Coordinates of C-alpha atoms in Angstrom, one line a residue:
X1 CA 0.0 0.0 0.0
X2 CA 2.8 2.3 0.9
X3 CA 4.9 1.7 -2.2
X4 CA 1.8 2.3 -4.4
X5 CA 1.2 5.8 -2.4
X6 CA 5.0 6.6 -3.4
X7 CA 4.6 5.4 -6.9
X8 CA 0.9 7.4 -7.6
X9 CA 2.9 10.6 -5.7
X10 CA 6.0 10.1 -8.2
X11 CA 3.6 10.0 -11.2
X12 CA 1.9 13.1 -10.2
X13 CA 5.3 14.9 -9.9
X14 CA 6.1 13.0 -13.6
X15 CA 2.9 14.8 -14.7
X16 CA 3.2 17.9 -13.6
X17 CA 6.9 18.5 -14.1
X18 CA 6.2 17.3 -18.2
X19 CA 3.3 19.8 -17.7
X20 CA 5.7 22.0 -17.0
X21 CA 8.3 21.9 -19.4
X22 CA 5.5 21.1 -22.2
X23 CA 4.4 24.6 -21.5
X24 CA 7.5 26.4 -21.9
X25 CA 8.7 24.3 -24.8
X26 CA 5.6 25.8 -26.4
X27 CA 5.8 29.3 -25.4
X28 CA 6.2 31.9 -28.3
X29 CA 5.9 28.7 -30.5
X30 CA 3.4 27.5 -33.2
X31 CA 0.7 24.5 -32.3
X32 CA -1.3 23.2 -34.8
X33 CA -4.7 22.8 -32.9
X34 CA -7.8 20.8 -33.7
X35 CA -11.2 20.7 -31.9
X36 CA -10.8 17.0 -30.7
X37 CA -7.1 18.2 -29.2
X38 CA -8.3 21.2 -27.6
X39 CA -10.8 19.3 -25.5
X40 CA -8.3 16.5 -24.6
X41 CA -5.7 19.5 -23.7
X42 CA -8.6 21.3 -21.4
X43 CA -9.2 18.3 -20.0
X44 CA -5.8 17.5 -18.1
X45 CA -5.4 21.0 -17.5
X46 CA -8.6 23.2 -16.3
X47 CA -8.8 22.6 -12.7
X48 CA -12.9 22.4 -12.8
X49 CA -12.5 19.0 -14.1
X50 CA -10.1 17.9 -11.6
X51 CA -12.0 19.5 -8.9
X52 CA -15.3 17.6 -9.7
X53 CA -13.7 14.7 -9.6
X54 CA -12.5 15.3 -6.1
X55 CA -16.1 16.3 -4.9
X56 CA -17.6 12.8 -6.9
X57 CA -14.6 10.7 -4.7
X58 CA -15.7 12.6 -1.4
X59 CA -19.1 12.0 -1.8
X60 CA -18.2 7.9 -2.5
X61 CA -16.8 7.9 0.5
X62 CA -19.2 9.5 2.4
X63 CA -21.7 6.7 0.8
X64 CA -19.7 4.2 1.8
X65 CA -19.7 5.0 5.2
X66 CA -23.0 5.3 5.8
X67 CA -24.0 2.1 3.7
X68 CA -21.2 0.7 6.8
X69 CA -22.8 2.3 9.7
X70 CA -25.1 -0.8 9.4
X71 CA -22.6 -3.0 10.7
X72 CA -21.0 -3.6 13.9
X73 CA -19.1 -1.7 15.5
X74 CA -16.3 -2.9 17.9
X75 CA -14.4 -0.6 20.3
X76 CA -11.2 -2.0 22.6
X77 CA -10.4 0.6 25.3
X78 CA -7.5 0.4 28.2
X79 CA -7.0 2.5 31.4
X80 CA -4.2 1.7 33.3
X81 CA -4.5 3.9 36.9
X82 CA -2.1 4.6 40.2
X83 CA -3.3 6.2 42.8
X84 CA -4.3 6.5 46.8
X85 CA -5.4 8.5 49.9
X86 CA -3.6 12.4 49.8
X87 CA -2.6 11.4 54.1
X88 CA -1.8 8.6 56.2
X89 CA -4.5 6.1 56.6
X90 CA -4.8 4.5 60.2
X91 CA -6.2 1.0 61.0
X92 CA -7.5 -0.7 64.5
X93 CA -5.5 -3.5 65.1
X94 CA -6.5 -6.1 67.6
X95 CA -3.5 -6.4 70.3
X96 CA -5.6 -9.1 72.7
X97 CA -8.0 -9.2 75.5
X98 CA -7.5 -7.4 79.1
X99 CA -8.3 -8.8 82.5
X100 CA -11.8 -7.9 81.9
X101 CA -12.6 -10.0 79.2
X102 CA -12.6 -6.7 76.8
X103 CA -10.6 -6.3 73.3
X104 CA -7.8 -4.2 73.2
X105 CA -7.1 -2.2 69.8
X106 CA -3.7 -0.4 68.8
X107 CA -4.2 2.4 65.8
X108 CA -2.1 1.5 63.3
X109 CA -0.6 3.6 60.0
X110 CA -1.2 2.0 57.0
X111 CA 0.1 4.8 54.7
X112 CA -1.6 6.2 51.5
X113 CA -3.0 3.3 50.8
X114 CA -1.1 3.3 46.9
X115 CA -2.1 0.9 44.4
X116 CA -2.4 -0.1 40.9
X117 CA -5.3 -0.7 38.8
X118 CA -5.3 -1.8 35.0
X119 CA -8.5 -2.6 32.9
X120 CA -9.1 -3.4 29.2
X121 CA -12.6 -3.8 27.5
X122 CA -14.1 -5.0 24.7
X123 CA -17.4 -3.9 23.4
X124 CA -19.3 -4.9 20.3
X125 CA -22.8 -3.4 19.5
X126 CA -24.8 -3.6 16.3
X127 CA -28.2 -1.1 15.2
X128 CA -31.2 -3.0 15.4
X129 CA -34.1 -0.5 14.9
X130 CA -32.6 3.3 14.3
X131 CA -36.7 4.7 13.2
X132 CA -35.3 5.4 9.7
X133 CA -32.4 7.6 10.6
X134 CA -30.0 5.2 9.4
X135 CA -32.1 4.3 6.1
X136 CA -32.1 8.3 5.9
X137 CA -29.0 9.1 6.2
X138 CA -27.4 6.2 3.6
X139 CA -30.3 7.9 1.3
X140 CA -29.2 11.1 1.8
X141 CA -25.7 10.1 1.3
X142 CA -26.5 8.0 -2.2
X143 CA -28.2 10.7 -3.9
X144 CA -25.2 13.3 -3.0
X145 CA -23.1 10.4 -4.7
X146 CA -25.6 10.4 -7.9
X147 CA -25.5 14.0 -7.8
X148 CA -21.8 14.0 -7.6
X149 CA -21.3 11.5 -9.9
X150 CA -23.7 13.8 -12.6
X151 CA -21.4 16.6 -11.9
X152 CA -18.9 15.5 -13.3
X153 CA -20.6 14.8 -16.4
X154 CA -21.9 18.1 -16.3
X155 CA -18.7 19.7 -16.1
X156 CA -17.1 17.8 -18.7
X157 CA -20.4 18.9 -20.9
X158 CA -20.0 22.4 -20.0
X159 CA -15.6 22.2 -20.5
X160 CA -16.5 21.0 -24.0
X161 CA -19.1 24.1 -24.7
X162 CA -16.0 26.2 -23.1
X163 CA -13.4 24.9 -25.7
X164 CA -15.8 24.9 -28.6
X165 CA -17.0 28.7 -28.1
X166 CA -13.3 29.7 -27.7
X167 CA -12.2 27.8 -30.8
X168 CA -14.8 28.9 -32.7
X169 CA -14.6 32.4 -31.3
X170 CA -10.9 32.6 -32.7
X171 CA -12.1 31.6 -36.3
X172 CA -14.3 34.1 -36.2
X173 CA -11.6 36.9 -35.2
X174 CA -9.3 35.7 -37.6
X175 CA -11.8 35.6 -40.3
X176 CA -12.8 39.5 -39.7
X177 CA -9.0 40.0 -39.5
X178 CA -8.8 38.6 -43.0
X179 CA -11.7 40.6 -44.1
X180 CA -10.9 43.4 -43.0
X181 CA -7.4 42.9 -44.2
X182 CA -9.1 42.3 -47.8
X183 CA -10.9 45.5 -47.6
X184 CA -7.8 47.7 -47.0
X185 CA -6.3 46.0 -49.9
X186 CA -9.5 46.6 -52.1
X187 CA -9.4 50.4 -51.2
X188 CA -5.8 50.9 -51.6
X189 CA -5.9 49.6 -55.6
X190 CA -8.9 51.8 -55.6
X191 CA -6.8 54.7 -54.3
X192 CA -4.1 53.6 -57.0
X193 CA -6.9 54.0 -59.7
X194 CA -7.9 57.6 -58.4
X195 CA -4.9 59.0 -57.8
X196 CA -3.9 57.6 -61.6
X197 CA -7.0 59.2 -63.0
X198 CA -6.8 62.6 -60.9
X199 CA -2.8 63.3 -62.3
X200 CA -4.1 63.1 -65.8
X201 CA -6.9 65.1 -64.4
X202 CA -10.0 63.2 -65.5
X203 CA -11.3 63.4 -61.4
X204 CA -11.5 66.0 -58.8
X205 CA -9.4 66.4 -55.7
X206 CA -12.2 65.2 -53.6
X207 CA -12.2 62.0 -54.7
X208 CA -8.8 61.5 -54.0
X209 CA -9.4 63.1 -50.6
X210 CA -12.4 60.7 -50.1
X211 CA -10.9 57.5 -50.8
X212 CA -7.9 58.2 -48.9
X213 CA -10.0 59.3 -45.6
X214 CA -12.0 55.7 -46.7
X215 CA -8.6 53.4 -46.4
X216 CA -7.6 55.1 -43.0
X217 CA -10.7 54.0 -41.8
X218 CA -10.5 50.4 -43.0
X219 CA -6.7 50.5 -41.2
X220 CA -8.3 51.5 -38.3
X221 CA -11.1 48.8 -38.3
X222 CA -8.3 46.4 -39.0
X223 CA -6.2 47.2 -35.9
X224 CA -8.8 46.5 -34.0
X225 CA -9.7 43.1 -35.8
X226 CA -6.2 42.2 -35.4
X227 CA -6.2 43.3 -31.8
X228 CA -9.2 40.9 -32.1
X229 CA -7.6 38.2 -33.1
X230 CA -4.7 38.4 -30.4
X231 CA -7.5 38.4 -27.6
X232 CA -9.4 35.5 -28.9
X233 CA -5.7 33.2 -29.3
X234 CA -4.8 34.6 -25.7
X235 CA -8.0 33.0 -24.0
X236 CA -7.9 30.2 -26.7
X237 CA -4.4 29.5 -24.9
X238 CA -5.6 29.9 -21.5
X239 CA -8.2 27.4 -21.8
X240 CA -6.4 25.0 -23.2
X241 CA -3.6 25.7 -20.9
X242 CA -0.5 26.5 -23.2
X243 CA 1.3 29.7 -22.2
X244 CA -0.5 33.4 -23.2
X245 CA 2.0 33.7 -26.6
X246 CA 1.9 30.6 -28.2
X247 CA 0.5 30.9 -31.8
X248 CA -2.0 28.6 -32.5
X249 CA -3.4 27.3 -36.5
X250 CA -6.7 26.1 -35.7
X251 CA -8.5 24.0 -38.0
X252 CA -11.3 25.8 -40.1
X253 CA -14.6 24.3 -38.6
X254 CA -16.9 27.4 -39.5
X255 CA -18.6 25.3 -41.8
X256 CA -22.2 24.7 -42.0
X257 CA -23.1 21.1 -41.7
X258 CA -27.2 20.5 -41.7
X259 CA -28.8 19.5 -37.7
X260 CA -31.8 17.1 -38.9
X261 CA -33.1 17.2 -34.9
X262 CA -36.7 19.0 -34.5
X263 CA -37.9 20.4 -31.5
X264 CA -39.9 17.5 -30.2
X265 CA -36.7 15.6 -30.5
X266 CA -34.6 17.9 -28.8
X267 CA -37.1 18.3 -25.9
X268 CA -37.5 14.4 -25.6
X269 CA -33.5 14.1 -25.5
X270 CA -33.0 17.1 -22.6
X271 CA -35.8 15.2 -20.4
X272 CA -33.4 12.6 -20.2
X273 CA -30.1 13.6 -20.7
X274 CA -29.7 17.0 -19.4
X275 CA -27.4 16.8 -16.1
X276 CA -29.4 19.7 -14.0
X277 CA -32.2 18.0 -14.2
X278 CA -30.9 14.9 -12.7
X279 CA -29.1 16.8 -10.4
X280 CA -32.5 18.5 -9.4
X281 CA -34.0 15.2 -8.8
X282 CA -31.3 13.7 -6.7
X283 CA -31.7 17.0 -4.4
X284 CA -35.1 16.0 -3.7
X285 CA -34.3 12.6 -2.7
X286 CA -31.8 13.2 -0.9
X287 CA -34.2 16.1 1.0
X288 CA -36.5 13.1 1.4
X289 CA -33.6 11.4 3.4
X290 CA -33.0 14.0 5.4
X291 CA -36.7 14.2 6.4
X292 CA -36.2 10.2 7.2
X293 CA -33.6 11.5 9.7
X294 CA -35.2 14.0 10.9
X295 CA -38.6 11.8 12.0
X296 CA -36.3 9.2 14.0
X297 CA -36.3 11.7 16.5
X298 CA -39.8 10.7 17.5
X299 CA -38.7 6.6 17.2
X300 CA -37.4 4.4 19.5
X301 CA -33.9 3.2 19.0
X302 CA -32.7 -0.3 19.6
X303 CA -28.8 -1.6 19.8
X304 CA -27.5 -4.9 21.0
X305 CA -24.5 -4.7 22.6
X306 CA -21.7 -7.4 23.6
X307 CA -19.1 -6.9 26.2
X308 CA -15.6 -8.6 27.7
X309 CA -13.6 -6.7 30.3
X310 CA -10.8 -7.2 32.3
X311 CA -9.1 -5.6 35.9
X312 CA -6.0 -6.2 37.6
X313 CA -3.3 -4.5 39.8
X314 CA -0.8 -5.5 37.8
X315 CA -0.3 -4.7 34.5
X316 CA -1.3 -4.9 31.6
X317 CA -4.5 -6.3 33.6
X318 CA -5.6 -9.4 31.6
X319 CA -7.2 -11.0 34.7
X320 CA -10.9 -11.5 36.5
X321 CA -12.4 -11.3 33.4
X322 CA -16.4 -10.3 33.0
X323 CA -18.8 -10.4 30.5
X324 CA -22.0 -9.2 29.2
X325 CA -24.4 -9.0 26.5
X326 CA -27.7 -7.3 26.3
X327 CA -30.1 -4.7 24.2
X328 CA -30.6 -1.0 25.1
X329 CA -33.7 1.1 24.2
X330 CA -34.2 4.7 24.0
X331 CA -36.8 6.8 23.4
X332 CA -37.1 10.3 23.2
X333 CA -40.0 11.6 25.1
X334 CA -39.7 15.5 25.7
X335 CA -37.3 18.0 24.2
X336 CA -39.3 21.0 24.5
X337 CA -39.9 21.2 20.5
X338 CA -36.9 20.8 19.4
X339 CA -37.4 17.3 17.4
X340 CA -40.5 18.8 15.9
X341 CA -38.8 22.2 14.5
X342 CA -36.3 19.7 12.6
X343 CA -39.3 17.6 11.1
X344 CA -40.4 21.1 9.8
X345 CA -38.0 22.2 8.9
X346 CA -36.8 18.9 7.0
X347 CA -40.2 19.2 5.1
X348 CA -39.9 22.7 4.3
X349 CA -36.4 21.6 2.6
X350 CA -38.3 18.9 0.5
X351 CA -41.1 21.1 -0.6
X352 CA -38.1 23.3 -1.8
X353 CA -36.3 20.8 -3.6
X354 CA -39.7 20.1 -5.4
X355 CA -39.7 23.2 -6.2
X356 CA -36.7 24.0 -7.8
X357 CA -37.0 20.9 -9.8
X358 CA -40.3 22.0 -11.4
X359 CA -38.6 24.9 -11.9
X360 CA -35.5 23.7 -13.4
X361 CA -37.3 21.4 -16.0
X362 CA -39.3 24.3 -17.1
X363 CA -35.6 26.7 -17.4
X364 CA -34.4 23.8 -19.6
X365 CA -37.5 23.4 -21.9
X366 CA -37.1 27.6 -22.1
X367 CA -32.8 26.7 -22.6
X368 CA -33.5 24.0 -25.1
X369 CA -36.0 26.1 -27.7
X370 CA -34.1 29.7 -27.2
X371 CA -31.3 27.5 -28.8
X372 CA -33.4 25.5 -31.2
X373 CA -34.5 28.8 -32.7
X374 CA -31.1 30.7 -32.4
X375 CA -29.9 27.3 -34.5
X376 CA -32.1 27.9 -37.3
X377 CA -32.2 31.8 -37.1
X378 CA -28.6 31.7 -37.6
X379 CA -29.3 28.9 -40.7
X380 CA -31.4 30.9 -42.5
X381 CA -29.3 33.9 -42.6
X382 CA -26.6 31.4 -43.6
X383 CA -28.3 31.2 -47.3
X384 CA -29.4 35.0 -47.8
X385 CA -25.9 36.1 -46.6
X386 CA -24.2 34.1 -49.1
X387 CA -26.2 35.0 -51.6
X388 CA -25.9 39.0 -51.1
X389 CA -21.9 38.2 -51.1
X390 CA -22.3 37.2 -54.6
X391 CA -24.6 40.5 -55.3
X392 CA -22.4 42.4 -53.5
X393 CA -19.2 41.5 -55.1
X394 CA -21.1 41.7 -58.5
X395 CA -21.8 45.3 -57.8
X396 CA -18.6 46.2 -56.3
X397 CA -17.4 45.2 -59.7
X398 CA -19.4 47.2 -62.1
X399 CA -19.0 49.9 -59.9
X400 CA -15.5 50.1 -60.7
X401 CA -16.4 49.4 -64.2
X402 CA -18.2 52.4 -64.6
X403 CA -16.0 54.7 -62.8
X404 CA -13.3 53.5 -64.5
X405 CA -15.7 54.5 -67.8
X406 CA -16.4 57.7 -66.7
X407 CA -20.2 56.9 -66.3
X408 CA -20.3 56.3 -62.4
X409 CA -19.1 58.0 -59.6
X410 CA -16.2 57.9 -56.7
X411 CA -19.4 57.3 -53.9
X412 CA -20.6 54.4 -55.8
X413 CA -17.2 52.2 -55.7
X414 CA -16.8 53.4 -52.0
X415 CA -20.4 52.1 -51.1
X416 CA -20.3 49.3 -53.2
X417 CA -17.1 48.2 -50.9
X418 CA -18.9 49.0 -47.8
X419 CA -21.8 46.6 -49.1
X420 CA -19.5 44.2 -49.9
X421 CA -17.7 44.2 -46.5
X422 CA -20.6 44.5 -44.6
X423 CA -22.2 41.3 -46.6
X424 CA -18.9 39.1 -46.3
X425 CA -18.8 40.4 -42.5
X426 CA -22.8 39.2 -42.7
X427 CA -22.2 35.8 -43.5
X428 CA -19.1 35.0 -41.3
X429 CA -21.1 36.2 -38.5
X430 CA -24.2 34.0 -39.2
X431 CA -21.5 30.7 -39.6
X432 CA -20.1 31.6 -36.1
X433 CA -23.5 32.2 -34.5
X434 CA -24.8 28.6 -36.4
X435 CA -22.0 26.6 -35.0
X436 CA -22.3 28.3 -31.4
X437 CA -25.7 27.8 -31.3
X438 CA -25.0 24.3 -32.6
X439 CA -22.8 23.8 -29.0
X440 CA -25.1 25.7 -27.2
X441 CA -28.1 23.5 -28.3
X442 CA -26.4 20.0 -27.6
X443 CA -25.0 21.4 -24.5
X444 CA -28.8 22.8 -23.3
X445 CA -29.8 19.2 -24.4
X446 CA -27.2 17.3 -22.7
X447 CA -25.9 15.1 -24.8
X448 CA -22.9 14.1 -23.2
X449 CA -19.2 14.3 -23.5
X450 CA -17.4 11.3 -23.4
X451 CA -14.7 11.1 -20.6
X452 CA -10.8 10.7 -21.2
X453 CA -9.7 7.3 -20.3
X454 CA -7.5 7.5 -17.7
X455 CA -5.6 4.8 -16.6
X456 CA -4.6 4.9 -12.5
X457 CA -1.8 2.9 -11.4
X458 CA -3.8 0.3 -9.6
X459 CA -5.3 0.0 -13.2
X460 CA -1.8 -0.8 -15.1
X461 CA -0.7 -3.1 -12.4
X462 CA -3.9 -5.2 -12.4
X463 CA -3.4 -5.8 -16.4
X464 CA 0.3 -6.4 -16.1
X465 CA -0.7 -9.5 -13.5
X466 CA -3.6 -10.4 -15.8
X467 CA -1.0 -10.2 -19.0
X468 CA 1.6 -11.9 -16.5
X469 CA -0.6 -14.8 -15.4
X470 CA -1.8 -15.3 -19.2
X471 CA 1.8 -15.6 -20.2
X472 CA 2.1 -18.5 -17.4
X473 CA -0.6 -20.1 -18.3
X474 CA 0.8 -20.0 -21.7
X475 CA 4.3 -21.4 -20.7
X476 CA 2.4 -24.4 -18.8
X477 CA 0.2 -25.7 -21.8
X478 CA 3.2 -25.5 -24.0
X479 CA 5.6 -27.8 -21.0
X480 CA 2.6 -30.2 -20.6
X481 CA 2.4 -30.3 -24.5
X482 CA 6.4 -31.5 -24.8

């Protein structure tokens, strides 16, 4: 048991200290990042995992033990003792008889009267009849396990919604970094064209001035996209826990990819799946435990007890042994209310717990459909947007056409650029909010993430003996063979 402890601690250390240096091999580097990777990355790093994984192992034990308390229970207790009278102690001593027939006594000192006393007991007892406060309380304990043991669930769920917002939110920056990027480079040939046409003097200074005031705008929208961009990478890296600088090439995923679940089907599916509800339903069970508890108080409680004990002067006081078995009731008969509160109090608690699970189950039906509808909001816009990008870029061409020709003017190029920005902007914008509302509507739905396999030490050691005995086994049939 020990050596396992040291190996399971050196591990840990192994972990953390490649952790480590993973880290700062990758800081200021390049990481080519997928969605599955992301999530395995957030998994061994965020803390929230790792911390709902404690809370699940508490609440086992706490299960455990109150499944246990069923059992006997056996105490051993010694008291070894030395002690006498603080003064002298005198005795009548019986010296004879006088001439009159009468006793004659001498007092005599007997000291303080010191001595040794050693004792050691034994005592087994076992619950016979607790009134339901033991059934309560292993109740109580069970559904904070099942709770638990949903949380975790719950917060891989929720870790996976964290990573795919972030990753998707960093596609998005650094698709308005490239578009904005594309419309300074669409406004400086535009300035080139101007500028051309203003020194042979075919176009007035103003439209020199007013594509050049256009262009410093467009720089300034992308700085800011760029300063975009840096953000989104900086909590990109944060969630998956690689230092603040690393560069990151993410996979394109702003795709659209058709979700063929209705309403109905998505309702149906959250009923069962979703973790807060279940969550919500092991609260009230466990309130109806704790009500269990709290009605003992006004039920008798039964034990049976066994005991072996043992005194002596000297030690370690293993002699004149006794023994004893028997039952014990109790019963509480007056405590001036205060059993009663707690029964009220316990009921008030359940009704609560009701409560908040009708209300929850409403909150998720009202989670479930804002996302339905945000999901194919954001999938009709998909098809209207891309088709004003074609219209947009159609006009943005003939616009330069016919000021090129003389026929149009410096305020129809600039506009048509704006549409065209603005409808390329449109479109990226309703593939993001598709594919977030994607992960928000299988998240509100609960469908669930599966958990990294992670294999403990007490796991590799029991398939190294099962590997090791199949090898002997192995090395018998082939002796017996020759």
């Amino acid at each position: 048991m020990y050596r396992n402890k040291l190996t399971r601690r050196f591990l840990a250390l192994s972990a953390a200290l490649s952790l480590a240096l993973c880290q700062s091999a990758f800081a200021g580097e390049t990481v080519e990042l997928n969605l599955d990777d992301a999530m395995q990355r957030a998994f061994q790093t965020n803390p929230t995992v790792s911390i709902a994984q404690y809370e699940l192992d508490s609440a086992r034990a706490s299960y455990n033990a109150a499944r246990q308390s069923r059992g006997v229970s056996i105490s051993a207790s010694h008291q070894s003792q030395r002690g006498g009278a603080d003064d002298d102690q005198y005795v009548s001593r019986l010296r004879g008889v006088d001439a009159t027939g009468n006793l004659i006594y001498d007092r005599v000192n007997a000291g303080k009267g010191i001595s040794n006393k050693h004792s050691n007991g034994l005592t087994a007892s076992l619950p016979i009849f607790t009134g339901g406060k033991l059934s309560g309380t292993i109740k109580q304990a069970k559904a904070n396990y099942q709770y638990n043991e949903v949380g975790v669930q719950r917060t891989y769920n929720e870790m996976r919604s964290t990573v795919t917002n972030g990753y998707f939110t960093m596609l998005q920056a650094d698709n308005m970094q490239k578009l904005s990027a594309e419309s300074v480079t669409r406004l400086e040939e535009h300035l080139k064209n101007v500028q051309a046409q203003y020194d042979v003097g075919v176009v007035a200074k103003v439209d020199v001035l007013r594509s050049q005031v256009e262009l410093a705008n467009a720089k300034q929208d992308l700085i800011k996209a760029e300063n975009s961009y840096q953000v989104a990478e900086a909590n990109m890296n944060k969630i998956v826990g690689l230092p603040m600088d690393t560069n990151l090439k993410l996979d394109n995923l702003l795709v659209y990819n058709a979700y063929d679940k209705n309403m109905d089907d998505c309702l149906a599916y959250a009923a069962e799946h979703r973790p807060e509800l279940m969550q919500a339903k092991y609260n009230v069970d466990a309130a109806k435990g704790a009500l269990m508890v709290a009605r003992s108080g006004h039920m008798p409680q039964v034990a049976a007890s066994a005991s072996q004990s043992w005194s002596d002067a000297n030690w370690p006081g293993d002699e004149n042994g006794n023994w004893g078995v028997g039952v014990s009731v109790s019963l509480n008969v007056f405590d001036t209310g205060v059993t009663l509160s707690k029964i009220h109090g316990a009921e008030a608690d359940l009704k609560k717990a009701q409560e908040t699970y009708r209300d929850t189950v409403d909150s998720v039906n009202l989670d479930v459909r804002s996302n339905y509808l945000g999901l194919r909001e954001a999938e009709k816009r998909i098809s209207t947007t891309k088709l004003a990008v074609e219209q947009a870029d159609e006009d943005y061409r003939i616009a330069q056409l016919r000021y090129m020709s003389g026929v149009g003017t410096n305020t129809d190029v600039l506009d048509a650029q704006v549409a065209l920005t603005q409808a390329k902007t449109n479109y990226t914008q309703a593939l993001y909010d598709y594919n977030t509302s994607k992960t928000a509507l299988e998240t509100s739905i609960g469908v669930p993430m599966t958990n990294p396999v992670k294999v403990t030490v007490a796991k590799a050691e029991k398939k190294a003996a099962k590997t090791e005995a199949k090898a002997a086994k192995t090395a018998a049939k082939t002796e017996e063979a020759k």
